[in-house]
Coordinates of C-alpha atoms in Angstrom, one line a residue:
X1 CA 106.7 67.3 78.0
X2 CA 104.4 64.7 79.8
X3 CA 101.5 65.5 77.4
X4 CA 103.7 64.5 74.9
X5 CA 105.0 61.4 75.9
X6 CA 101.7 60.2 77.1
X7 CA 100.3 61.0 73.2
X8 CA 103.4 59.3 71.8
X9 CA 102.6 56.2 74.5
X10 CA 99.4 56.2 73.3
X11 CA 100.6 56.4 69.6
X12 CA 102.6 53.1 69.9
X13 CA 99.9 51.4 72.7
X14 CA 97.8 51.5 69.2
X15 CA 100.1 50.7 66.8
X16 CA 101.2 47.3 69.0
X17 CA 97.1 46.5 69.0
X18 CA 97.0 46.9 65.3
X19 CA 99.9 44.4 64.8
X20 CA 99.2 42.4 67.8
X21 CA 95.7 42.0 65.2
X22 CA 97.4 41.7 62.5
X23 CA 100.2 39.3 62.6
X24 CA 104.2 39.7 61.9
X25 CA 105.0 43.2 61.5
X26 CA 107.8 43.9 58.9
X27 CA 109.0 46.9 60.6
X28 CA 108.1 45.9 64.1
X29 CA 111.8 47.7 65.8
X30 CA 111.7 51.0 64.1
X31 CA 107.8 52.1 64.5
X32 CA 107.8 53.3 67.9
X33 CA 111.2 55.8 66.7
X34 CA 109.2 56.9 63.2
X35 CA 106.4 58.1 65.8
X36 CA 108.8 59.5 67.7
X37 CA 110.3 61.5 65.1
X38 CA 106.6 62.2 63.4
X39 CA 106.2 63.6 66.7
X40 CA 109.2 66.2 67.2
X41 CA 109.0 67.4 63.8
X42 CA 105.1 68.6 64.0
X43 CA 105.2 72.1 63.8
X44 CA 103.1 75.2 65.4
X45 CA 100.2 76.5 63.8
X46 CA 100.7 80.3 63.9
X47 CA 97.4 82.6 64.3
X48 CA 96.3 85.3 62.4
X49 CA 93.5 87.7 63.6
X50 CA 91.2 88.0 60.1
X51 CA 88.2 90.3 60.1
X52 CA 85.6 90.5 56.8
X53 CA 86.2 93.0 54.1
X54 CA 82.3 93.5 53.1
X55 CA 78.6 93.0 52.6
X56 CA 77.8 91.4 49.3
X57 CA 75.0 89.6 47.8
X58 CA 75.1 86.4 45.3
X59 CA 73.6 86.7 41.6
X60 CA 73.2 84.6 39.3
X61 CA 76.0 85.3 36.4
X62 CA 76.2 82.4 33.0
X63 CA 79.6 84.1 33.5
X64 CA 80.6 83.2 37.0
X65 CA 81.9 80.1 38.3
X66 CA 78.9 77.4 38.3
X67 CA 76.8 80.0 37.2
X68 CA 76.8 82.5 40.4
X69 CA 79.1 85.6 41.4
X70 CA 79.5 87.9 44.5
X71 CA 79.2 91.2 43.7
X72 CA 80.0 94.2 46.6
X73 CA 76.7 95.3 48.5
X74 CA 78.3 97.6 51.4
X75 CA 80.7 97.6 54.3
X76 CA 80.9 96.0 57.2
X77 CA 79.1 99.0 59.1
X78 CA 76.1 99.0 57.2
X79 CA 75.6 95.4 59.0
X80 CA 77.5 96.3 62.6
X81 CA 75.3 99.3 63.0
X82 CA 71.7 98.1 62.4
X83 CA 68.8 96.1 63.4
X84 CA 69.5 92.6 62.3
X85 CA 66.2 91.8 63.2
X86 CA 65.3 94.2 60.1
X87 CA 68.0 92.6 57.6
X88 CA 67.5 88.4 58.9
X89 CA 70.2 87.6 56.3
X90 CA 73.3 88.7 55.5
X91 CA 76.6 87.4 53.4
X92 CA 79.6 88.4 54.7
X93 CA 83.0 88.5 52.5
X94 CA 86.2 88.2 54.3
X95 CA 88.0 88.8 50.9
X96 CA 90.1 86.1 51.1
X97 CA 90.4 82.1 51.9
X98 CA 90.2 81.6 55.6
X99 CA 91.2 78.2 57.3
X100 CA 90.7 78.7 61.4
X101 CA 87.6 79.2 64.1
X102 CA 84.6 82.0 63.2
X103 CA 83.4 83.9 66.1
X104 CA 80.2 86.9 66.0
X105 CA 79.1 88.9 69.0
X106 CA 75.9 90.1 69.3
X107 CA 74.8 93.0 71.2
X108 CA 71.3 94.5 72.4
X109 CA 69.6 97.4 70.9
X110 CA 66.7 97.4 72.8
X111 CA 64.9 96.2 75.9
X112 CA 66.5 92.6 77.6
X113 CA 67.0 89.4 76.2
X114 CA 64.2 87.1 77.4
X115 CA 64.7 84.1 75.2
X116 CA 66.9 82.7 73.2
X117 CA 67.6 84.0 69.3
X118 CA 68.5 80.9 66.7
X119 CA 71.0 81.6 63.3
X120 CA 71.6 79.0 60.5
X121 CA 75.4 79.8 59.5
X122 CA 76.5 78.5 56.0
X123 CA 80.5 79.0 55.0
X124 CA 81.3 78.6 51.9
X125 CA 84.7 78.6 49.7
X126 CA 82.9 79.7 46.5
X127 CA 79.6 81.7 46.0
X128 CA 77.7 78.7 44.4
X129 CA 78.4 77.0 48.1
X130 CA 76.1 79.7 49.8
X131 CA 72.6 79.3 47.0
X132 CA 73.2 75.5 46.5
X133 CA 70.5 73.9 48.6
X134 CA 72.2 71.3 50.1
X135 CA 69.2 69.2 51.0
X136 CA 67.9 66.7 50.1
X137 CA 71.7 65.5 50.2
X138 CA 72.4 62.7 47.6
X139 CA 75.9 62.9 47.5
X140 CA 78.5 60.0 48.0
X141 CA 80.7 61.4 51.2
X142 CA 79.1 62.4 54.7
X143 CA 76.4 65.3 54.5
X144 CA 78.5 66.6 57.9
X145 CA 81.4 68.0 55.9
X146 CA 78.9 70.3 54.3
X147 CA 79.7 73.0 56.4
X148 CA 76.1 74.6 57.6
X149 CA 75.7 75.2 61.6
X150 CA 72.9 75.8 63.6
X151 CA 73.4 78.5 66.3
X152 CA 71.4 79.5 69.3
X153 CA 72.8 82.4 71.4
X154 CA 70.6 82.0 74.8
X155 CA 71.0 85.5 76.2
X156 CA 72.9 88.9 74.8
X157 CA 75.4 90.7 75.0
X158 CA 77.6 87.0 74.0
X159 CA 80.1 86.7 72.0
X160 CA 79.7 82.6 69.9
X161 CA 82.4 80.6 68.5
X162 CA 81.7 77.8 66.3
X163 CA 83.8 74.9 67.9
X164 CA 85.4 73.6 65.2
X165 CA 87.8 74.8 62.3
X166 CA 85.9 75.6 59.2
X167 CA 87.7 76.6 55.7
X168 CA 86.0 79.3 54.0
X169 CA 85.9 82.8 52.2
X170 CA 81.7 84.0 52.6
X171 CA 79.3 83.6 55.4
X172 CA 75.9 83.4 55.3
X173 CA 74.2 84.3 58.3
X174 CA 70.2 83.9 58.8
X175 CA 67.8 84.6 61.6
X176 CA 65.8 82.1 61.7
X177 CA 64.0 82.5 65.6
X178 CA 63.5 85.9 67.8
X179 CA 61.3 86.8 70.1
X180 CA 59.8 89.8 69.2
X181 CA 60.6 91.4 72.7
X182 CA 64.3 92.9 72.1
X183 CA 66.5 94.0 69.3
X184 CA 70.0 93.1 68.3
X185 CA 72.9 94.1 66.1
X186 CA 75.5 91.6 65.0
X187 CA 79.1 93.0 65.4
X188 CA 82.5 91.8 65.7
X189 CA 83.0 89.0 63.2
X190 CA 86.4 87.2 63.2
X191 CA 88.5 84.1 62.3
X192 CA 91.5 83.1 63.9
X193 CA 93.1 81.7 60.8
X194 CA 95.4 79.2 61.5
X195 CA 98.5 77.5 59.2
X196 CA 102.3 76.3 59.7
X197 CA 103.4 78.3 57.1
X198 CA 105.5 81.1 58.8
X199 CA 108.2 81.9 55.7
X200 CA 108.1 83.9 53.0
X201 CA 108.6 82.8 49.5
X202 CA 111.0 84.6 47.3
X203 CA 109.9 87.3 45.0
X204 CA 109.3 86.5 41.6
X205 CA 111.4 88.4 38.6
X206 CA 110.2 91.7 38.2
X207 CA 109.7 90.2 34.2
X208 CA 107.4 87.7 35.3
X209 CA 104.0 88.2 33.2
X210 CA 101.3 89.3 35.4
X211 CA 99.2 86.1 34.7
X212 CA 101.9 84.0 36.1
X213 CA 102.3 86.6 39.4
X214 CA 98.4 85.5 39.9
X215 CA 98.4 82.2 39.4
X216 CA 101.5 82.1 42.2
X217 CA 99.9 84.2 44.5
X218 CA 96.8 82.1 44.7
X219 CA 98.9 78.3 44.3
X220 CA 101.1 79.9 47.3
X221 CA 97.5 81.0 49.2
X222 CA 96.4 77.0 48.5
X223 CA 99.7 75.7 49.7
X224 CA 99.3 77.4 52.8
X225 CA 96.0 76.8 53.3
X226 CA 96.9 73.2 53.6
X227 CA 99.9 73.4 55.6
X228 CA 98.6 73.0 58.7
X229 CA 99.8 69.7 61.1
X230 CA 100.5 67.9 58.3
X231 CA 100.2 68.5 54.6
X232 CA 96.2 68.2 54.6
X233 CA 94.6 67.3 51.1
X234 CA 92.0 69.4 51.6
X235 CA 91.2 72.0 54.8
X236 CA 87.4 71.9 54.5
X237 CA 87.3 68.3 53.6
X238 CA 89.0 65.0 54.5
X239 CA 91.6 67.1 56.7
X240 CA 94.1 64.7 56.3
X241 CA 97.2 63.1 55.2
X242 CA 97.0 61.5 51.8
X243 CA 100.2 60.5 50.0
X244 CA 99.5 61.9 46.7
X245 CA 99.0 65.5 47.9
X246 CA 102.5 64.6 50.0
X247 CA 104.1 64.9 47.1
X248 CA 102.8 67.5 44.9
X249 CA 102.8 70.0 48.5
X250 CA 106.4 68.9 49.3
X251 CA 107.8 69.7 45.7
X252 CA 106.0 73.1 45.8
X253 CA 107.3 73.5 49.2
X254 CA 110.8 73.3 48.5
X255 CA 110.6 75.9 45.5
X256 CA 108.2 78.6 48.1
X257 CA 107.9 78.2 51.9
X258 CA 111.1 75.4 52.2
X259 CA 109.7 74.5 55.8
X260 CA 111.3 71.5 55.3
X261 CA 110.1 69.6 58.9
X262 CA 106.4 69.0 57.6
X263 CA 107.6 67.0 54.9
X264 CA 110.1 65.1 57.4
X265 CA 106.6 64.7 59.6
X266 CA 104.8 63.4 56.6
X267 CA 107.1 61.0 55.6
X268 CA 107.7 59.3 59.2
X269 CA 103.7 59.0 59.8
X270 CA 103.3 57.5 57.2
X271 CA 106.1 54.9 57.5
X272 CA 105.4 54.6 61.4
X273 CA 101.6 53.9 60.0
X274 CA 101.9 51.7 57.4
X275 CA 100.5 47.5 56.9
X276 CA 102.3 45.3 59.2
X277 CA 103.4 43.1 55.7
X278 CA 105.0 46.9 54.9
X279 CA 102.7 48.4 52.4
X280 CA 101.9 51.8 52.8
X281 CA 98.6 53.0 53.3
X282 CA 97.4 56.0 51.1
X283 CA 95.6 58.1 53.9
X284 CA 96.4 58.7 57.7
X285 CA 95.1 60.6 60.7
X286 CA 96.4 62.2 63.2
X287 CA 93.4 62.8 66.0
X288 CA 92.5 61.5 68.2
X289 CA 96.2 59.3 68.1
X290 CA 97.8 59.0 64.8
X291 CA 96.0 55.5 62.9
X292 CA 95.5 54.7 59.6
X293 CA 92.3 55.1 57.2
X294 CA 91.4 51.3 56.9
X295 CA 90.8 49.9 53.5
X296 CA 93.0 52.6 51.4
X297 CA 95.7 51.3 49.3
X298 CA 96.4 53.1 46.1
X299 CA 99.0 51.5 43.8
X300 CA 100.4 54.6 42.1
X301 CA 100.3 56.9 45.7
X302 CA 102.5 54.0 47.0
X303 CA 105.3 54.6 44.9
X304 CA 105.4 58.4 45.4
X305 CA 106.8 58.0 48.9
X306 CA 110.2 57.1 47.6
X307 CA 110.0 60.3 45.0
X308 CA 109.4 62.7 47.8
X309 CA 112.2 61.1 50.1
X310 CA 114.3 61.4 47.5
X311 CA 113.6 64.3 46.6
X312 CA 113.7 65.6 50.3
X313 CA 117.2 63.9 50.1
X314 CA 118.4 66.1 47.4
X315 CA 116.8 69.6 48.7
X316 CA 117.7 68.9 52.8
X317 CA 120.7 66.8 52.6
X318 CA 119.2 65.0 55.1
X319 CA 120.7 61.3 54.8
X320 CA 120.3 60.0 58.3
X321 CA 116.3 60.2 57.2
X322 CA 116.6 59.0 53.9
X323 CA 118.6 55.8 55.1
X324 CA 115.9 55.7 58.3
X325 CA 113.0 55.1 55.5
X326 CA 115.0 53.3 53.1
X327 CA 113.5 50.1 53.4
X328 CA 110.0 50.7 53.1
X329 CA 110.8 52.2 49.6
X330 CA 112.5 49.2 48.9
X331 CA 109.9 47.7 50.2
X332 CA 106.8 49.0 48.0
X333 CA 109.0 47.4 45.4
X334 CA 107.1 44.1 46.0
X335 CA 104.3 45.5 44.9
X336 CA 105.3 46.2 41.1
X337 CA 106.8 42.7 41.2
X338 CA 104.2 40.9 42.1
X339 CA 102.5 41.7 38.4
X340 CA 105.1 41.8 36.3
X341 CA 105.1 39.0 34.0
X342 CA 107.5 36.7 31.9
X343 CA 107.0 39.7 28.8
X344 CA 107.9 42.4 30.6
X345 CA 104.3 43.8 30.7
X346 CA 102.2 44.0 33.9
X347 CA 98.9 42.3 34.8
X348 CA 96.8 45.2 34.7
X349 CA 93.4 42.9 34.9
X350 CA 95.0 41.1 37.9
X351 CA 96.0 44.7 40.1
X352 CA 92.9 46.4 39.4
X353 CA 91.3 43.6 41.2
X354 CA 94.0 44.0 44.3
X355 CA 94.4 47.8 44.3
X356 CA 92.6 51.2 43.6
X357 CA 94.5 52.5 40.9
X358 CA 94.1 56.1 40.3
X359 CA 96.0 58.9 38.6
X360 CA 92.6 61.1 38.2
X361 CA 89.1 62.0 39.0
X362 CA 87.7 61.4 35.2
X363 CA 84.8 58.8 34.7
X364 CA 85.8 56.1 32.3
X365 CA 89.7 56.4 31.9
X366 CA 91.1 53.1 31.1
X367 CA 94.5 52.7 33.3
X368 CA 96.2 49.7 31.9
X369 CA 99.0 52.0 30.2
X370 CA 99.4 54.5 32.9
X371 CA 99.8 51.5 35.6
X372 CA 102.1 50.2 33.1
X373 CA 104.6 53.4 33.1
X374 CA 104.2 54.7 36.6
X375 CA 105.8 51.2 37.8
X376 CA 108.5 51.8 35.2
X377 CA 108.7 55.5 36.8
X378 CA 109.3 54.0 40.3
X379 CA 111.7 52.0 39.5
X380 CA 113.4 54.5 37.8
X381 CA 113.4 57.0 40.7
X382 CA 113.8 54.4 43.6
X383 CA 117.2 53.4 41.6
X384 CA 118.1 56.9 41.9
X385 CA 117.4 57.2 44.9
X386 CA 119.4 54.3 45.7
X387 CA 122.4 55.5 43.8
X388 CA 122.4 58.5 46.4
X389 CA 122.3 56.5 49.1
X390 CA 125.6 54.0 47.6
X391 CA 122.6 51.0 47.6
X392 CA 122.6 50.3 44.4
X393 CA 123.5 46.6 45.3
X394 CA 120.2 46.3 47.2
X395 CA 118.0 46.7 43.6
X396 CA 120.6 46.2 41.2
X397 CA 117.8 44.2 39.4
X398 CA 116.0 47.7 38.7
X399 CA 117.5 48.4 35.8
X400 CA 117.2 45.5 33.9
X401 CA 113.6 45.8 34.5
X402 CA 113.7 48.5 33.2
X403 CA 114.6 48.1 29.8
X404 CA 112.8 44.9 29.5
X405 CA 109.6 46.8 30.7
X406 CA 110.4 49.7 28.2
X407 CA 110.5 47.5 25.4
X408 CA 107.8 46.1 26.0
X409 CA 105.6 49.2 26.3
X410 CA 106.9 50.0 22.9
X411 CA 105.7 46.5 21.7
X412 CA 102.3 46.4 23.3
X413 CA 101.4 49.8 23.4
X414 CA 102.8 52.0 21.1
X415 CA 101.0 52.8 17.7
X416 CA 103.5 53.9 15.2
X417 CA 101.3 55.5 12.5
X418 CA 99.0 57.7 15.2
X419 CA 102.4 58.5 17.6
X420 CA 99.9 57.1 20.5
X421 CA 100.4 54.4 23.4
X422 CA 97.0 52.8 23.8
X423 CA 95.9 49.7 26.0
X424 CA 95.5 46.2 25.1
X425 CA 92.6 45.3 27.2
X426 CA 90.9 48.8 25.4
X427 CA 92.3 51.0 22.7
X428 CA 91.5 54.6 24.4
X429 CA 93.7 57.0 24.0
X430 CA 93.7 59.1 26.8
X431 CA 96.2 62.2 28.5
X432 CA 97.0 59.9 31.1
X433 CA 98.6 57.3 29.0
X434 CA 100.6 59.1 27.1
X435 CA 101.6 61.2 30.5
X436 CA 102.9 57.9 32.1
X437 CA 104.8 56.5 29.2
X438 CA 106.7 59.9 29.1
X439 CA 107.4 60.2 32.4
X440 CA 108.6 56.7 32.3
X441 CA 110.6 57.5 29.4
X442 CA 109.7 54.9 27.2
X443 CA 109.2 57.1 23.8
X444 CA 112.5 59.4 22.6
X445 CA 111.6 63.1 23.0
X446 CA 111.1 63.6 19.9
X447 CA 108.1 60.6 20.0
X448 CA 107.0 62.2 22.9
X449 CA 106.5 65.8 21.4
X450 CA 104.9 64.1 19.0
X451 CA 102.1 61.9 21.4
X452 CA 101.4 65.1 23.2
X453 CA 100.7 67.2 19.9
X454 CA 98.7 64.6 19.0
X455 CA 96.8 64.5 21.6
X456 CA 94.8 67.7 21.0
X457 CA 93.8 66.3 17.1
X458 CA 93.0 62.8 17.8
X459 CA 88.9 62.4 18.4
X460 CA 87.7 61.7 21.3
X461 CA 90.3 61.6 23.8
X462 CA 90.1 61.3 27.4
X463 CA 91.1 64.3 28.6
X464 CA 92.4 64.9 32.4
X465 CA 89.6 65.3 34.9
X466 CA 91.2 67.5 38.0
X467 CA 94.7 69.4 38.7
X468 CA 96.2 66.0 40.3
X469 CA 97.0 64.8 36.3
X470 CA 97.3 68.1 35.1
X471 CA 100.0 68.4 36.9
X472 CA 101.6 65.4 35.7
X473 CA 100.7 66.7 31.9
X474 CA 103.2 70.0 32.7
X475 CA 106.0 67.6 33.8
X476 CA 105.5 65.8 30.4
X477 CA 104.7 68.9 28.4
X478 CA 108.3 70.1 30.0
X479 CA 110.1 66.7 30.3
X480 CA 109.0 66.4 25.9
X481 CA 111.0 70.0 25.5
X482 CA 107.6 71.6 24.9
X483 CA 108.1 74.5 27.2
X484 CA 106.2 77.4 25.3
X485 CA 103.3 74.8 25.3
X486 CA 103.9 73.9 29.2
X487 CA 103.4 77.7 29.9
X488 CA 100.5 78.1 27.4
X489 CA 98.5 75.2 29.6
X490 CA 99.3 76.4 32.9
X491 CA 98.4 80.0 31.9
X492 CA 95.2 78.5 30.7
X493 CA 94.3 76.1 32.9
X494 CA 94.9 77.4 36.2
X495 CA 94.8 80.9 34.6
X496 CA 90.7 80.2 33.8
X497 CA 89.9 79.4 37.6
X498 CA 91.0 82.7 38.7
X499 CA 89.2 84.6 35.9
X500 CA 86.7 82.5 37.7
X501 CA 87.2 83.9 40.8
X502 CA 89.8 81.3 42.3
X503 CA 91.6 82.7 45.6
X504 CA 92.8 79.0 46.2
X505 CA 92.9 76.5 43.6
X506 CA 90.0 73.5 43.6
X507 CA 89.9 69.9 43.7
X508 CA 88.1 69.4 40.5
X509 CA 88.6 71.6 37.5
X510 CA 86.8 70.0 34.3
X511 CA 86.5 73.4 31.7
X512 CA 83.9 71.8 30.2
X513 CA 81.8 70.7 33.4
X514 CA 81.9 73.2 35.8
X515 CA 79.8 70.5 37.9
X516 CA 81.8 67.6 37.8
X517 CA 82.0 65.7 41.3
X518 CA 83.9 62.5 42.3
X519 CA 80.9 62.7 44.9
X520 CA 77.4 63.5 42.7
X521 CA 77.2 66.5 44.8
X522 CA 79.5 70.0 43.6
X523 CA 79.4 71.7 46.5
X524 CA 81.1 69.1 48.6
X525 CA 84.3 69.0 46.3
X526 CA 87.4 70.8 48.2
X527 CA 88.0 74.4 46.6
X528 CA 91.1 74.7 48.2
X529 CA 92.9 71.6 47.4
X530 CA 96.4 70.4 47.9
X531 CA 97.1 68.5 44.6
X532 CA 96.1 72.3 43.0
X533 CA 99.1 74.0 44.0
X534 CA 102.1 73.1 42.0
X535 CA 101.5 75.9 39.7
X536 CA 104.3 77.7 41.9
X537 CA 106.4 74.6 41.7
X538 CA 106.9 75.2 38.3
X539 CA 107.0 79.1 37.7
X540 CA 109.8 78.7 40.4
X541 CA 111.6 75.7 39.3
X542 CA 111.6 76.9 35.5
X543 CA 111.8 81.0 35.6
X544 CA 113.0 80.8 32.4
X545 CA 110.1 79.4 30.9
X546 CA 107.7 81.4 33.2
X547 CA 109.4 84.5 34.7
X548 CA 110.6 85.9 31.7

C-alpha cells in the first residue's frame, strides 16, 4: 500500500511540474483522482512457464513471408544433449508468440570453466527477423528496439536471464567466444510469458468456416499479446499506450476477453495525462511515472477517446466513469471547431499544418476528405454519447453541424458520374476517403455500395497501407450492407498473413510489398500489433455473417 501511494505521489508531483510549466490547466481538480483511478484499475500480469517446441533452420522460400521460412530441423534434445561447442549456432522455435523474460542454462561437459564463454542472442517474431542483417542500421526509429543481445556467462554451471522483456517466437543463439579448455551443453531454455489476459473467450459456432476459426485464434493470440499494463500498441516495440490501438483493442475486448478494467485504466491515463489547454495527447507511458510522449497530437486518435468511452458506456454500464471523463470529450470538440468554416467544409491546408493527421501507414495518401468525415464521425458519436448521458443540452449545436457539414461533403466532394468522394486540394481517389465519408454517413447506402464497388475498378487508387484502415474498410464494407464482401476481405486479408505464417497479426500488411516500413527498415515493424486484432471483433459481433 505505501509503494503505491508513493508512485501515485510521484505521479501527481509530475503532473503539477508539467502544469506548473505549462500554464492554466483546464482540468487542474480532477487529475490527481483520474491517476488515482488509472491506478486501482491496473491489473496483474499473470505468468506462464513456456518452453521451445524445436530445432529448426531458416531457408530461403519466394513462397514464405519476405521471402524466408522455418522449416523443422529436430527436437529440443538433439540441442540439450550435445556439445554446443560443436553446433556454435542454433534456432530455437518455441511454436508460438511469446511476450515475457528468456532464460538458458548452461552446463559443463568437460574439464572447468576457466574463462568466460560470449553468445550473440537474436529474437525474432518472424523468420526474416533472424537472416536480416540488421547492420549497417539505416532505419528511422532507435536501432535498440532491434532486439539482438550480447551475452557473456563468466563461469558454468549458470543459469542467464536477459533483463528485460522481449516479444518473440525464434531464437537464434551463436557462440561467438570459448576457450578452448572446457565443453558445454546449452539446456533449459524458457520464457516466463507474461499478459493480463486471464479469461477465456467464448467458443465460436461449431458452423464457423475453418478460415474464420484461424483468423480468431491468432487476432485473440495478438490481443493478448498486447494486454499487458495497459493496452500496448505493440509488445516488441513502442510498448505503450497509443489512443488509436485503445480503441480497436477495447472493441475486440468486449466481444472476447471482456476484462473490462484495462479499458477503464486506459481511458483515465490518458485523461489524467493530457495538455493542460485539455487536448489529449496520442501516446503515454507509464515507467518510470506515468508522463506523456511530448510532441504527439494526432487529430483523428483524439476523437476516438469519446467512441471507446462510449462504447465502454454501453458494454459496462458504467456511468459514474462516463460522466467522470465527460468533459474532455466535450472538450476535443474544440478541435473540429477551430477549422470548420462559414461553408461547412474544414480547413484541411490549415490542420495539417497544426496536427499529424493519420488514418494509415501508405506513402502519398491525400487526407483532405478523410479529415473532412472523421470530424463529421465525432460529432456524430460524441452526440450519442451525450444522448446517453441526458447532455444533449451541453452540444446541442452538434447536429446542426452535422447536416451543414454533410451537405457540404456532397457539394465539394462527391463526384456523381464515378460514385467517388475526392479532394479539392487533389483529386485522388483513395480507400480512405471513401471509408470516412461512409462512416460519417454522408452518401445513402445505396451511394455507398456503390463508392466501395467502385473502388476495386477505378485506376490507380490508393489502396490501404496497414490493418489500422483495413479495419475501418470492414466497418464500411458492413455499415454499406456489403456483408458477403466484408467476409470475402477479412478472409483474404488477414486470411493471407496466416498462410504466411502469422501466429499474431502485424503492423504493416501491404500484399503487394511484403517490405513496406513506416521506418525504411522491415524488420523493425511490430509483428504483433494491436491495431491487427479486430478480426475477432467482427466474427464475434456479426456471427451471422462469419460463423455460419
Amino acid at each position: 500500500m505505501k509503494t503505491t501511494l508513493t508512485k501515485l505521489f510521484l505521479y501527481y508531483t509530475f503532473i503539477c511540474c508539467f502544469i506548473t510549466a505549462y500554464g492554466q490547466d483546464f482540468y487542474a481538480t480532477q487529475r490527481s483522482s483520474w491517476l488515482q483511478k488509472a491506478e486501482q484499475n491496473k491489473p496483474r500480469l499473470t505468468v506462464t512457464e513456456k518452453k521451445p517446441t524445436g530445432l529448426v533452420n531458416i531457408i530461403e522460400d519466394k513462397e514464405g513471408f519476405q521471402g524466408y521460412k522455418a522449416v523443422q530441423e529436430g527436437p529440443m534434445e538433439v540441442l540439450y544433449n550435445s556439445s554446443f561447442k560443436d553446433k556454435k549456432t542454433v534456432i530455437v522455435d518455441f511454436g508460438e508468440h511469446m511476450t515475457g523474460s528468456f532464460s538458458f542454462s548452461t552446463d559443463l561437459l568437460k574439464a572447468d570453466s576457466d574463462a568466460p564463454a560470449r553468445f550473440k542472442l537474436t529474437f525474432g517474431e518472424v523468420p526474416a527477423e533472424l537472416v536480416t542483417p540488421f547492420d549497417p542500421y539505416k532505419g528511422g526509429l532507435s536501432r535498440a528496439w532491434l532486439q539482438d543481445e550480447t551475452v557473456t556467462v563468466m563461469t558454468m554451471p549458470a543459469t542467464t536471464t536477459i533483463p528485460h522483456r522481449l516479444s518473440f517466437r525464434y531464437v537464434k543463439i551463436e557462440l561467438i567466444a570459448t576457450p578452448p579448455g572446457y565443453d558445454f551443453c546449452i539446456s533449459d531454455m524458457k520464457c516466463n510469458a507474461v499478459t493480463s489476459a486471464v479469461n477465456h473467450p467464448e467458443e465460436l459456432l461449431s458452423t464457423t468456416p475453418q478460415i474464420f476459426k484461424d483468423i480468431d485464434h491468432v487476432s485473440l493470440n495478438t490481443l493478448k499479446e498486447c494486454m499487458q499494463t495497459v493496452y500496448e500498441d505493440g509488445p516488441k516495440r513502442d510498448q505503450r499506450l497509443w489512443l488509436g490501438d485503445l480503441y480497436l483493442e477495447a472493441l475486440a475486448n468486449n466481444y472476447s476477453f471482456k476484462q473490462y478494467n484495462l479499458t477503464k485504466r486506459c481511458l483515465y491515463l490518458l485523461a489524467a495525462l493530457s495538455e493542460p489547454n485539455g487536448k489529449l495527447n496520442a501516446t503515454v507511458f507509464e515507467a518510470p511515472v506515468p508522463k506523456p510522449q511530448a510532441k504527439q497530437h494526432l487529430y483523428d486518435y483524439s476523437f476516438l477517446f469519446g467512441v471507446t468511452l462510449k462504447d465502454y458506456l454501453l458494454e459496462t454500464g458504467d456511468r459514474e466513469t462516463a460522466e467522470d471523463l465527460w468533459p474532455v470529450v466535450k472538450k476535443q470538440l474544440e478541435s473540429a471547431y477551430a477549422y470548420l468554416q462559414d461553408d461547412g467544409t474544414m480547413n484541411y491546408e490549415q490542420a495539417s499544418r497544426e496536427w499529424w493527421i493519420f488514418f494509415d501507414w501508405k506513402d502519398g495518401l491525400h487526407r483532405e476528405v478523410a479529415f473532412h468525415g472523421v470530424t463529421i464521425f465525432a460529432f456524430k458519436e460524441t452526440y450519442e454519447l451525450a444522448q446517453l448521458l441526458n447532455k444533449e443540452n451541453e452540444v446541442a449545436q452538434l447536429p446542426a453541424l452535422i447536416r451543414k457539414m454533410k451537405k457540404a461533403a456532397r457539394k465539394h466532394f462527391y463526384n456523381p458520374k464515378t460514385g467517388l468522394f475526392a479532394g479539392l486540394l487533389n483529386d485522388q481517389v483513395s480507400y480512405a476517403s471513401q471509408i470516412w465519408m461512409i462512416l460519417g454517413e454522408v452518401p445513402t447506402q445505396k451511394e455507398a455500395q456503390r463508392a466501395l464497388r467502385a473502388l476495386k475498378t477505378t485506376e490507380n487508387v490508393c489502396i490501404p497501407g496497414a490493418p489500422y484502415l483495413f479495419h475501418y474498410y470492414i466497418e464500411a464494407l458492413i455499415k454499406s450492407g456489403l456483408a458477403e464482401d466484408a467476409k470475402k476481405e477479412v478472409a483474404t486479408y488477414w486470411g493471407d498473413m496466416i498462410h504466411k505464417g502469422a501466429d499474431t497479426f502485424w503492423e504493416v500488411y501491404d500484399p503487394q510489398n511484403e517490405y513496406l516500413s513506416p521506418y525504411n527498415f522491415f524488420p523493425i515493424n511490430s509483428y504483433c500489433h494491436a491495431w491487427s486484432c479486430t478480426p475477432t471483433y467482427f466474427i464475434r459481433k456479426y456471427p451471422e455473417i462469419f460463423q455460419k
